[in-house]
Amino acid sequence: MIARETAAIPSFAREVEEGISGFPKTLPCKLFYDATGSELFEEITRLPEYYLTRTELAILEEHAAEMVRAAGQNLTVVELGAGTAAKTCSLLRALTRRQMRVSFFPVDISPAALGEARERVSAECPNVSVRPVVADFAEGFGFLRDIRGRKLVLYLGSSIGNFDPESAVKMLSQVRRELAAGDALLLGTDMVKNPSILVPAYDDTQGVTAEFNKNVLRRLNRDLQADFDLDAFRHVALWNPIRSRMEIYLERLRTQMVTLRLLQLTVRIHVGERIHTENSYKYTLPMAHEMLRDAGFNLERSWFDECKWFGLHLGRV
Ligand code: AVJ
């Protein structure tokens, strides 16, 4: 028997192995969200340059009554990737004014976040009954079928932006398949805008986004016993107008070998070479329309802020 160390090999190991030995090098963006990464993301949402979170929240607050009216009667709210459900209360409160009972099913992969969601919603909207669902979307959306009644499914925060257009349609189609006629989806998309606004949102002056990006290497150092030197990388954020997306990279400042012990893998990363860590797609209204249509939803209405920086789209089954 080989006396190997018994450190558990994480489920993402194969993806990392493929991404880091391929060309161009990539890492899956889901790796951002360990405990430190989730905290850094929370910090990003409060940055002056990161307009997304506060703009979406303002749209939700301003139009909550209209949104729930447009969505239909006797709704049960399901929020995909709810996290701590920080943006959901205005919608839930608007619903409690229209119907006797409101049930809210926040769905997330993180039980800790769901605990916070439950606390928050119970405190802010005491008339809403909260039923957290722990689920990994990689396993599908079967949990939607177990939730009774007419559903309003929320997918907020431009989370859809991490999917390339083809995968986004695939994911939304999977959701659509678990829904019934009359159900609705409220989808948040960040909109295409001047790069002078987009780029700083992903490359802030305080360097929080850079930290968030580099944290992925810290995580590989810990979870895969790797030896990435974080100071040997530079955070790069680029607007790609052809693919309509922000691209985030870690660019190598000097050539060096990196070993990922748990993968028994050594790779050379050249000076100037970039590891692609994230895409964040930005939509125009026609693009959002097409995505929803291709996934089997009818776009009924969209709401925007005054600058049209962020959009919330109501798709109907
Ligand atoms: C959580 C995917 C919506 O794309 O804006 C923020 C993640 N990355 N800054 C986004 C992110 C860098 C964020 N999403």
mmCIF file of C-alpha atoms and ligand atoms in Angstrom:
data_model
loop_
_atom_site.group_PDB
_atom_site.id
_atom_site.type_symbol
_atom_site.label_atom_id
_atom_site.label_comp_id
_atom_site.label_asym_id
_atom_site.label_seq_id
_atom_site.Cartn_x
_atom_site.Cartn_y
_atom_site.Cartn_z
ATOM 1 C CA MET A 1 0.000 0.000 0.000
ATOM 2 C CA ILE A 2 1.252 3.469 -0.849
ATOM 3 C CA ALA A 3 1.631 5.645 2.219
ATOM 4 C CA ARG A 4 0.190 8.761 0.589
ATOM 5 C CA GLU A 5 -1.069 11.592 2.672
ATOM 6 C CA THR A 6 -4.779 11.285 3.184
ATOM 7 C CA ALA A 7 -5.717 14.893 2.439
ATOM 8 C CA ALA A 8 -9.087 14.697 0.687
ATOM 9 C CA ILE A 9 -8.979 15.647 -2.979
ATOM 10 C CA PRO A 10 -11.685 18.279 -3.518
ATOM 11 C CA SER A 11 -14.361 17.747 -6.153
ATOM 12 C CA PHE A 12 -13.053 20.665 -8.229
ATOM 13 C CA ALA A 13 -9.583 19.073 -8.566
ATOM 14 C CA ARG A 14 -10.154 17.691 -12.081
ATOM 15 C CA GLU A 15 -11.446 21.022 -13.374
ATOM 16 C CA VAL A 16 -8.419 22.803 -11.934
ATOM 17 C CA GLU A 17 -6.062 20.230 -13.414
ATOM 18 C CA GLU A 18 -7.571 20.683 -16.865
ATOM 19 C CA GLY A 19 -7.753 24.452 -16.669
ATOM 20 C CA ILE A 20 -4.282 25.073 -15.307
ATOM 21 C CA SER A 21 -2.447 22.697 -17.667
ATOM 22 C CA GLY A 22 -4.343 23.798 -20.797
ATOM 23 C CA PHE A 23 -3.826 26.784 -23.054
ATOM 24 C CA PRO A 24 -4.996 29.414 -22.495
ATOM 25 C CA LYS A 25 -5.053 28.736 -18.763
ATOM 26 C CA THR A 26 -8.409 28.989 -17.015
ATOM 27 C CA LEU A 27 -9.833 28.430 -13.545
ATOM 28 C CA PRO A 28 -13.551 27.996 -12.739
ATOM 29 C CA CYS A 29 -15.020 31.150 -11.183
ATOM 30 C CA LYS A 30 -16.991 29.148 -8.606
ATOM 31 C CA LEU A 31 -13.633 28.738 -6.804
ATOM 32 C CA PHE A 32 -13.859 32.386 -5.739
ATOM 33 C CA TYR A 33 -16.453 31.667 -3.106
ATOM 34 C CA ASP A 34 -14.745 30.095 -0.117
ATOM 35 C CA ALA A 35 -15.311 31.884 3.230
ATOM 36 C CA THR A 36 -12.708 34.594 2.491
ATOM 37 C CA GLY A 37 -13.880 35.003 -1.108
ATOM 38 C CA SER A 38 -17.508 35.360 -0.069
ATOM 39 C CA GLU A 39 -16.502 38.081 2.385
ATOM 40 C CA LEU A 40 -14.450 39.839 -0.294
ATOM 41 C CA PHE A 41 -17.411 39.691 -2.666
ATOM 42 C CA GLU A 42 -19.619 41.279 0.007
ATOM 43 C CA GLU A 43 -16.992 44.012 0.241
ATOM 44 C CA ILE A 44 -17.053 44.430 -3.567
ATOM 45 C CA THR A 45 -20.816 45.024 -3.464
ATOM 46 C CA ARG A 46 -20.176 48.067 -1.241
ATOM 47 C CA LEU A 47 -17.457 49.615 -3.450
ATOM 48 C CA PRO A 48 -18.259 52.947 -5.102
ATOM 49 C CA GLU A 49 -17.233 51.543 -8.519
ATOM 50 C CA TYR A 50 -19.347 48.390 -8.231
ATOM 51 C CA TYR A 51 -22.721 49.865 -9.197
ATOM 52 C CA LEU A 52 -24.454 46.513 -9.820
ATOM 53 C CA THR A 53 -25.748 45.583 -6.363
ATOM 54 C CA ARG A 54 -26.996 48.981 -5.290
ATOM 55 C CA THR A 55 -28.552 49.699 -8.690
ATOM 56 C CA GLU A 56 -30.465 46.420 -8.713
ATOM 57 C CA LEU A 57 -31.586 46.983 -5.118
ATOM 58 C CA ALA A 58 -32.871 50.456 -6.028
ATOM 59 C CA ILE A 59 -34.850 49.063 -8.992
ATOM 60 C CA LEU A 60 -36.357 46.383 -6.764
ATOM 61 C CA GLU A 61 -37.286 48.920 -4.112
ATOM 62 C CA GLU A 62 -38.807 51.361 -6.551
ATOM 63 C CA HIS A 63 -40.819 48.866 -8.594
ATOM 64 C CA ALA A 64 -41.586 46.047 -6.152
ATOM 65 C CA ALA A 65 -45.342 46.647 -6.153
ATOM 66 C CA GLU A 66 -45.483 46.759 -9.949
ATOM 67 C CA MET A 67 -43.306 43.687 -10.272
ATOM 68 C CA VAL A 68 -45.426 41.484 -8.045
ATOM 69 C CA ARG A 69 -48.591 42.773 -9.708
ATOM 70 C CA ALA A 70 -47.177 41.885 -13.134
ATOM 71 C CA ALA A 71 -45.983 38.497 -11.875
ATOM 72 C CA GLY A 72 -49.471 37.270 -10.996
ATOM 73 C CA GLN A 73 -51.655 36.242 -8.086
ATOM 74 C CA ASN A 74 -51.059 33.902 -5.191
ATOM 75 C CA LEU A 75 -47.351 33.579 -5.704
ATOM 76 C CA THR A 76 -44.756 31.512 -3.955
ATOM 77 C CA VAL A 77 -41.319 33.089 -4.238
ATOM 78 C CA VAL A 78 -38.267 30.941 -4.971
ATOM 79 C CA GLU A 79 -34.872 32.630 -5.122
ATOM 80 C CA LEU A 80 -32.063 30.789 -6.909
ATOM 81 C CA GLY A 81 -28.630 31.482 -5.445
ATOM 82 C CA ALA A 82 -30.315 33.516 -2.737
ATOM 83 C CA GLY A 83 -27.231 33.858 -0.547
ATOM 84 C CA THR A 84 -28.322 35.933 2.423
ATOM 85 C CA ALA A 85 -31.363 37.247 0.480
ATOM 86 C CA ALA A 86 -30.234 40.839 0.994
ATOM 87 C CA LYS A 87 -32.268 42.184 -1.951
ATOM 88 C CA THR A 88 -35.476 40.201 -1.638
ATOM 89 C CA CYS A 89 -37.356 41.934 1.190
ATOM 90 C CA SER A 90 -38.941 44.735 -0.826
ATOM 91 C CA LEU A 91 -40.528 42.166 -3.163
ATOM 92 C CA LEU A 92 -41.666 39.995 -0.272
ATOM 93 C CA ARG A 93 -43.127 42.972 1.548
ATOM 94 C CA ALA A 94 -45.002 44.055 -1.586
ATOM 95 C CA LEU A 95 -46.420 40.531 -1.803
ATOM 96 C CA THR A 96 -47.619 40.489 1.807
ATOM 97 C CA ARG A 97 -49.769 43.503 0.902
ATOM 98 C CA ARG A 98 -51.475 41.518 -1.871
ATOM 99 C CA GLN A 99 -51.942 38.052 -0.441
ATOM 100 C CA MET A 100 -52.671 36.415 2.899
ATOM 101 C CA ARG A 101 -49.826 33.953 2.945
ATOM 102 C CA VAL A 102 -46.381 34.388 1.465
ATOM 103 C CA SER A 103 -43.889 31.545 1.361
ATOM 104 C CA PHE A 104 -40.292 32.210 0.437
ATOM 105 C CA PHE A 105 -37.903 29.440 -0.610
ATOM 106 C CA PRO A 106 -34.335 30.756 -0.723
ATOM 107 C CA VAL A 107 -32.147 28.218 -2.535
ATOM 108 C CA ASP A 108 -28.378 28.167 -2.141
ATOM 109 C CA ILE A 109 -25.411 25.835 -1.927
ATOM 110 C CA SER A 110 -24.319 27.445 1.365
ATOM 111 C CA PRO A 111 -26.265 26.466 4.504
ATOM 112 C CA ALA A 112 -24.566 29.309 6.400
ATOM 113 C CA ALA A 113 -25.835 31.914 3.937
ATOM 114 C CA LEU A 114 -29.336 30.390 4.116
ATOM 115 C CA GLY A 115 -29.267 30.664 7.888
ATOM 116 C CA GLU A 116 -28.598 34.375 7.509
ATOM 117 C CA ALA A 117 -31.314 34.653 4.857
ATOM 118 C CA ARG A 118 -33.817 33.122 7.263
ATOM 119 C CA GLU A 119 -32.807 35.494 10.077
ATOM 120 C CA ARG A 120 -32.970 38.545 7.861
ATOM 121 C CA VAL A 121 -36.330 37.785 6.258
ATOM 122 C CA SER A 122 -37.914 36.721 9.558
ATOM 123 C CA ALA A 123 -36.799 40.026 11.080
ATOM 124 C CA GLU A 124 -37.668 42.298 8.133
ATOM 125 C CA CYS A 125 -40.848 40.570 6.921
ATOM 126 C CA PRO A 126 -42.314 38.672 9.866
ATOM 127 C CA ASN A 127 -45.386 37.651 7.825
ATOM 128 C CA VAL A 128 -43.358 35.636 5.353
ATOM 129 C CA SER A 129 -42.710 31.976 6.040
ATOM 130 C CA VAL A 130 -39.147 31.133 5.050
ATOM 131 C CA ARG A 131 -38.181 27.642 3.908
ATOM 132 C CA PRO A 132 -34.525 27.410 2.961
ATOM 133 C CA VAL A 133 -33.464 24.799 0.394
ATOM 134 C CA VAL A 134 -29.855 23.651 0.224
ATOM 135 C CA ALA A 135 -29.141 22.660 -3.371
ATOM 136 C CA ASP A 136 -26.308 22.489 -5.891
ATOM 137 C CA PHE A 137 -27.539 23.597 -9.331
ATOM 138 C CA ALA A 138 -25.128 21.132 -10.909
ATOM 139 C CA GLU A 139 -27.603 18.487 -9.695
ATOM 140 C CA GLY A 140 -30.477 20.162 -11.543
ATOM 141 C CA PHE A 141 -33.590 21.993 -10.412
ATOM 142 C CA GLY A 142 -35.805 19.084 -9.354
ATOM 143 C CA PHE A 143 -36.468 20.843 -6.037
ATOM 144 C CA LEU A 144 -38.691 23.305 -7.943
ATOM 145 C CA ARG A 145 -41.163 20.537 -8.658
ATOM 146 C CA ASP A 146 -41.613 19.870 -4.930
ATOM 147 C CA ILE A 147 -42.663 23.468 -4.269
ATOM 148 C CA ARG A 148 -46.411 23.825 -4.636
ATOM 149 C CA GLY A 149 -48.441 26.629 -6.138
ATOM 150 C CA ARG A 150 -47.765 29.323 -8.708
ATOM 151 C CA LYS A 151 -44.144 30.317 -8.586
ATOM 152 C CA LEU A 152 -42.174 33.488 -9.063
ATOM 153 C CA VAL A 153 -38.557 32.398 -9.483
ATOM 154 C CA LEU A 154 -35.893 35.043 -8.838
ATOM 155 C CA TYR A 155 -32.410 34.901 -10.270
ATOM 156 C CA LEU A 156 -30.854 38.197 -9.280
ATOM 157 C CA GLY A 157 -27.514 39.933 -9.070
ATOM 158 C CA SER A 158 -26.358 39.295 -12.648
ATOM 159 C CA SER A 159 -25.432 35.779 -11.558
ATOM 160 C CA ILE A 160 -26.461 34.701 -15.060
ATOM 161 C CA GLY A 161 -23.531 36.850 -16.263
ATOM 162 C CA ASN A 162 -21.031 34.151 -15.354
ATOM 163 C CA PHE A 163 -22.519 31.787 -17.955
ATOM 164 C CA ASP A 164 -21.641 32.045 -21.617
ATOM 165 C CA PRO A 165 -24.816 32.636 -23.669
ATOM 166 C CA GLU A 166 -25.203 28.981 -24.631
ATOM 167 C CA SER A 167 -24.892 27.702 -21.049
ATOM 168 C CA ALA A 168 -27.177 30.478 -19.814
ATOM 169 C CA VAL A 169 -29.936 29.280 -22.137
ATOM 170 C CA LYS A 170 -29.283 25.693 -21.081
ATOM 171 C CA MET A 171 -29.499 26.601 -17.394
ATOM 172 C CA LEU A 172 -32.674 28.675 -17.795
ATOM 173 C CA SER A 173 -34.249 25.904 -19.918
ATOM 174 C CA GLN A 174 -33.594 23.470 -17.087
ATOM 175 C CA VAL A 175 -35.410 25.845 -14.733
ATOM 176 C CA ARG A 176 -38.202 26.316 -17.271
ATOM 177 C CA ARG A 177 -38.740 22.558 -17.528
ATOM 178 C CA GLU A 178 -39.572 22.338 -13.813
ATOM 179 C CA LEU A 179 -42.134 25.160 -14.001
ATOM 180 C CA ALA A 180 -45.808 25.186 -14.995
ATOM 181 C CA ALA A 181 -47.800 27.480 -17.280
ATOM 182 C CA GLY A 182 -48.349 30.824 -15.554
ATOM 183 C CA ASP A 183 -45.177 30.649 -13.455
ATOM 184 C CA ALA A 184 -42.701 33.491 -13.885
ATOM 185 C CA LEU A 185 -38.991 34.239 -13.726
ATOM 186 C CA LEU A 186 -37.502 37.571 -12.651
ATOM 187 C CA LEU A 187 -33.976 37.734 -14.043
ATOM 188 C CA GLY A 188 -31.374 40.388 -13.194
ATOM 189 C CA THR A 189 -28.856 41.277 -15.910
ATOM 190 C CA ASP A 190 -26.123 43.857 -15.955
ATOM 191 C CA MET A 191 -26.458 45.934 -19.123
ATOM 192 C CA VAL A 192 -23.885 46.880 -21.779
ATOM 193 C CA LYS A 193 -22.553 50.349 -21.068
ATOM 194 C CA ASN A 194 -19.504 52.547 -21.549
ATOM 195 C CA PRO A 195 -16.269 50.673 -20.693
ATOM 196 C CA SER A 196 -15.254 53.673 -18.577
ATOM 197 C CA ILE A 197 -17.985 52.522 -16.167
ATOM 198 C CA LEU A 198 -17.558 48.773 -16.667
ATOM 199 C CA VAL A 199 -13.809 48.433 -16.252
ATOM 200 C CA PRO A 200 -13.478 50.226 -12.879
ATOM 201 C CA ALA A 201 -16.341 48.071 -11.531
ATOM 202 C CA TYR A 202 -13.978 45.110 -12.005
ATOM 203 C CA ASP A 203 -10.744 46.941 -11.189
ATOM 204 C CA ASP A 204 -11.453 49.183 -8.199
ATOM 205 C CA THR A 205 -8.959 51.671 -6.800
ATOM 206 C CA GLN A 206 -8.909 49.984 -3.376
ATOM 207 C CA GLY A 207 -7.814 46.713 -4.954
ATOM 208 C CA VAL A 208 -10.616 44.642 -3.405
ATOM 209 C CA THR A 209 -11.456 42.961 -6.726
ATOM 210 C CA ALA A 210 -7.759 42.189 -7.223
ATOM 211 C CA GLU A 211 -7.722 40.548 -3.775
ATOM 212 C CA PHE A 212 -10.916 38.647 -4.622
ATOM 213 C CA ASN A 213 -9.313 37.400 -7.840
ATOM 214 C CA LYS A 214 -6.024 36.410 -6.184
ATOM 215 C CA ASN A 215 -7.894 34.657 -3.408
ATOM 216 C CA VAL A 216 -8.508 31.844 -5.883
ATOM 217 C CA LEU A 217 -4.755 31.124 -5.783
ATOM 218 C CA ARG A 218 -4.756 31.261 -1.992
ATOM 219 C CA ARG A 219 -7.507 28.679 -2.099
ATOM 220 C CA LEU A 220 -5.529 26.401 -4.432
ATOM 221 C CA ASN A 221 -2.512 26.774 -2.142
ATOM 222 C CA ARG A 222 -4.624 25.588 0.759
ATOM 223 C CA ASP A 223 -6.956 23.022 -0.793
ATOM 224 C CA LEU A 224 -4.598 21.528 -3.385
ATOM 225 C CA GLN A 225 -1.331 22.156 -1.525
ATOM 226 C CA ALA A 226 -0.135 24.427 -4.319
ATOM 227 C CA ASP A 227 2.639 27.021 -4.089
ATOM 228 C CA PHE A 228 1.349 29.995 -6.082
ATOM 229 C CA ASP A 229 3.161 33.203 -5.151
ATOM 230 C CA LEU A 230 0.295 35.714 -4.993
ATOM 231 C CA ASP A 231 2.647 38.680 -5.421
ATOM 232 C CA ALA A 232 3.830 37.290 -8.737
ATOM 233 C CA PHE A 233 0.415 37.909 -10.283
ATOM 234 C CA ARG A 234 -1.344 41.050 -11.426
ATOM 235 C CA HIS A 235 -5.125 41.468 -11.578
ATOM 236 C CA VAL A 236 -6.338 42.349 -15.091
ATOM 237 C CA ALA A 237 -9.887 43.368 -16.062
ATOM 238 C CA LEU A 238 -10.745 43.823 -19.757
ATOM 239 C CA TRP A 239 -13.899 44.688 -21.660
ATOM 240 C CA ASN A 240 -14.450 42.368 -24.634
ATOM 241 C CA PRO A 241 -16.948 44.180 -26.886
ATOM 242 C CA ILE A 242 -17.221 41.288 -29.357
ATOM 243 C CA ARG A 243 -18.366 38.807 -26.745
ATOM 244 C CA SER A 244 -20.068 41.483 -24.647
ATOM 245 C CA ARG A 245 -18.313 40.544 -21.447
ATOM 246 C CA MET A 246 -15.879 41.686 -18.807
ATOM 247 C CA GLU A 247 -12.946 39.303 -18.552
ATOM 248 C CA ILE A 248 -10.911 38.858 -15.399
ATOM 249 C CA TYR A 249 -7.399 37.459 -15.458
ATOM 250 C CA LEU A 250 -4.418 36.833 -13.226
ATOM 251 C CA GLU A 251 -1.337 37.842 -15.185
ATOM 252 C CA ARG A 252 2.030 36.376 -14.349
ATOM 253 C CA LEU A 253 4.747 38.960 -13.626
ATOM 254 C CA ARG A 254 7.656 36.503 -13.985
ATOM 255 C CA THR A 255 8.173 32.999 -15.354
ATOM 256 C CA GLN A 256 8.040 30.361 -12.657
ATOM 257 C CA MET A 257 7.094 26.783 -11.979
ATOM 258 C CA VAL A 258 4.085 26.140 -9.806
ATOM 259 C CA THR A 259 3.420 22.828 -8.115
ATOM 260 C CA LEU A 260 -0.018 21.589 -7.105
ATOM 261 C CA ARG A 261 1.029 18.801 -4.761
ATOM 262 C CA LEU A 262 -2.328 17.167 -4.298
ATOM 263 C CA LEU A 263 -2.665 16.886 -8.080
ATOM 264 C CA GLN A 264 0.959 15.739 -8.465
ATOM 265 C CA LEU A 265 1.203 18.410 -11.119
ATOM 266 C CA THR A 266 3.851 20.985 -11.946
ATOM 267 C CA VAL A 267 3.193 23.706 -14.509
ATOM 268 C CA ARG A 268 5.349 26.455 -15.953
ATOM 269 C CA ILE A 269 3.640 29.802 -16.161
ATOM 270 C CA HIS A 270 5.415 32.272 -18.403
ATOM 271 C CA VAL A 271 5.903 35.960 -17.820
ATOM 272 C CA GLY A 272 2.907 37.824 -19.221
ATOM 273 C CA GLU A 273 0.820 34.644 -19.350
ATOM 274 C CA ARG A 274 -2.723 35.034 -18.105
ATOM 275 C CA ILE A 275 -4.976 32.713 -16.170
ATOM 276 C CA HIS A 276 -8.573 33.461 -17.155
ATOM 277 C CA THR A 277 -10.615 33.359 -13.935
ATOM 278 C CA GLU A 278 -13.982 34.901 -14.829
ATOM 279 C CA ASN A 279 -16.336 36.196 -17.493
ATOM 280 C CA SER A 280 -19.140 38.569 -16.605
ATOM 281 C CA TYR A 281 -21.532 38.959 -19.544
ATOM 282 C CA LYS A 282 -23.333 42.242 -20.100
ATOM 283 C CA TYR A 283 -26.660 42.287 -21.911
ATOM 284 C CA THR A 284 -28.599 44.563 -24.202
ATOM 285 C CA LEU A 285 -32.385 44.293 -24.036
ATOM 286 C CA PRO A 286 -32.521 42.347 -27.334
ATOM 287 C CA MET A 287 -29.896 39.921 -25.990
ATOM 288 C CA ALA A 288 -31.849 39.374 -22.765
ATOM 289 C CA HIS A 289 -35.016 38.934 -24.809
ATOM 290 C CA GLU A 290 -33.372 36.320 -27.022
ATOM 291 C CA MET A 291 -31.891 34.430 -24.068
ATOM 292 C CA LEU A 292 -35.270 34.193 -22.349
ATOM 293 C CA ARG A 293 -37.054 33.226 -25.563
ATOM 294 C CA ASP A 294 -34.504 30.518 -26.367
ATOM 295 C CA ALA A 295 -35.024 29.124 -22.863
ATOM 296 C CA GLY A 296 -38.795 28.979 -23.362
ATOM 297 C CA PHE A 297 -39.860 32.142 -21.532
ATOM 298 C CA ASN A 298 -41.923 35.007 -22.862
ATOM 299 C CA LEU A 299 -40.392 38.360 -21.943
ATOM 300 C CA GLU A 300 -43.324 40.345 -20.575
ATOM 301 C CA ARG A 301 -41.624 43.368 -19.087
ATOM 302 C CA SER A 302 -38.293 44.843 -18.071
ATOM 303 C CA TRP A 303 -37.462 47.380 -15.401
ATOM 304 C CA PHE A 304 -34.357 49.549 -15.360
ATOM 305 C CA ASP A 305 -32.703 52.293 -13.362
ATOM 306 C CA GLU A 306 -32.656 55.753 -14.945
ATOM 307 C CA CYS A 307 -29.261 55.180 -16.567
ATOM 308 C CA LYS A 308 -30.281 51.722 -17.823
ATOM 309 C CA TRP A 309 -27.207 50.261 -16.167
ATOM 310 C CA PHE A 310 -29.050 47.249 -14.790
ATOM 311 C CA GLY A 311 -32.187 45.398 -15.886
ATOM 312 C CA LEU A 312 -34.748 43.119 -14.275
ATOM 313 C CA HIS A 313 -36.726 41.029 -16.754
ATOM 314 C CA LEU A 314 -39.993 39.227 -16.170
ATOM 315 C CA GLY A 315 -40.210 36.045 -18.224
ATOM 316 C CA ARG A 316 -43.415 34.005 -18.348
ATOM 317 C CA VAL A 317 -43.813 30.287 -18.870
HETATM 318 C C1 AVJ B 1 -21.429 37.593 -8.640
HETATM 319 C C2 AVJ B 1 -21.069 37.054 -10.926
HETATM 320 C C3 AVJ B 1 -22.497 38.871 -10.349
HETATM 321 O O1 AVJ B 1 -19.875 39.296 -12.331
HETATM 322 O O2 AVJ B 1 -20.183 41.143 -11.269
HETATM 323 C C4 AVJ B 1 -17.649 40.846 -9.057
HETATM 324 C C5 AVJ B 1 -18.794 38.582 -9.585
HETATM 325 N N1 AVJ B 1 -16.458 39.373 -10.077
HETATM 326 N N2 AVJ B 1 -16.421 41.344 -9.270
HETATM 327 C C6 AVJ B 1 -20.039 39.927 -11.289
HETATM 328 C C7 AVJ B 1 -17.676 39.590 -9.579
HETATM 329 C C8 AVJ B 1 -15.709 40.447 -9.879
HETATM 330 C C9 AVJ B 1 -20.132 39.165 -9.971
HETATM 331 N N3 AVJ B 1 -21.250 38.158 -9.978
#
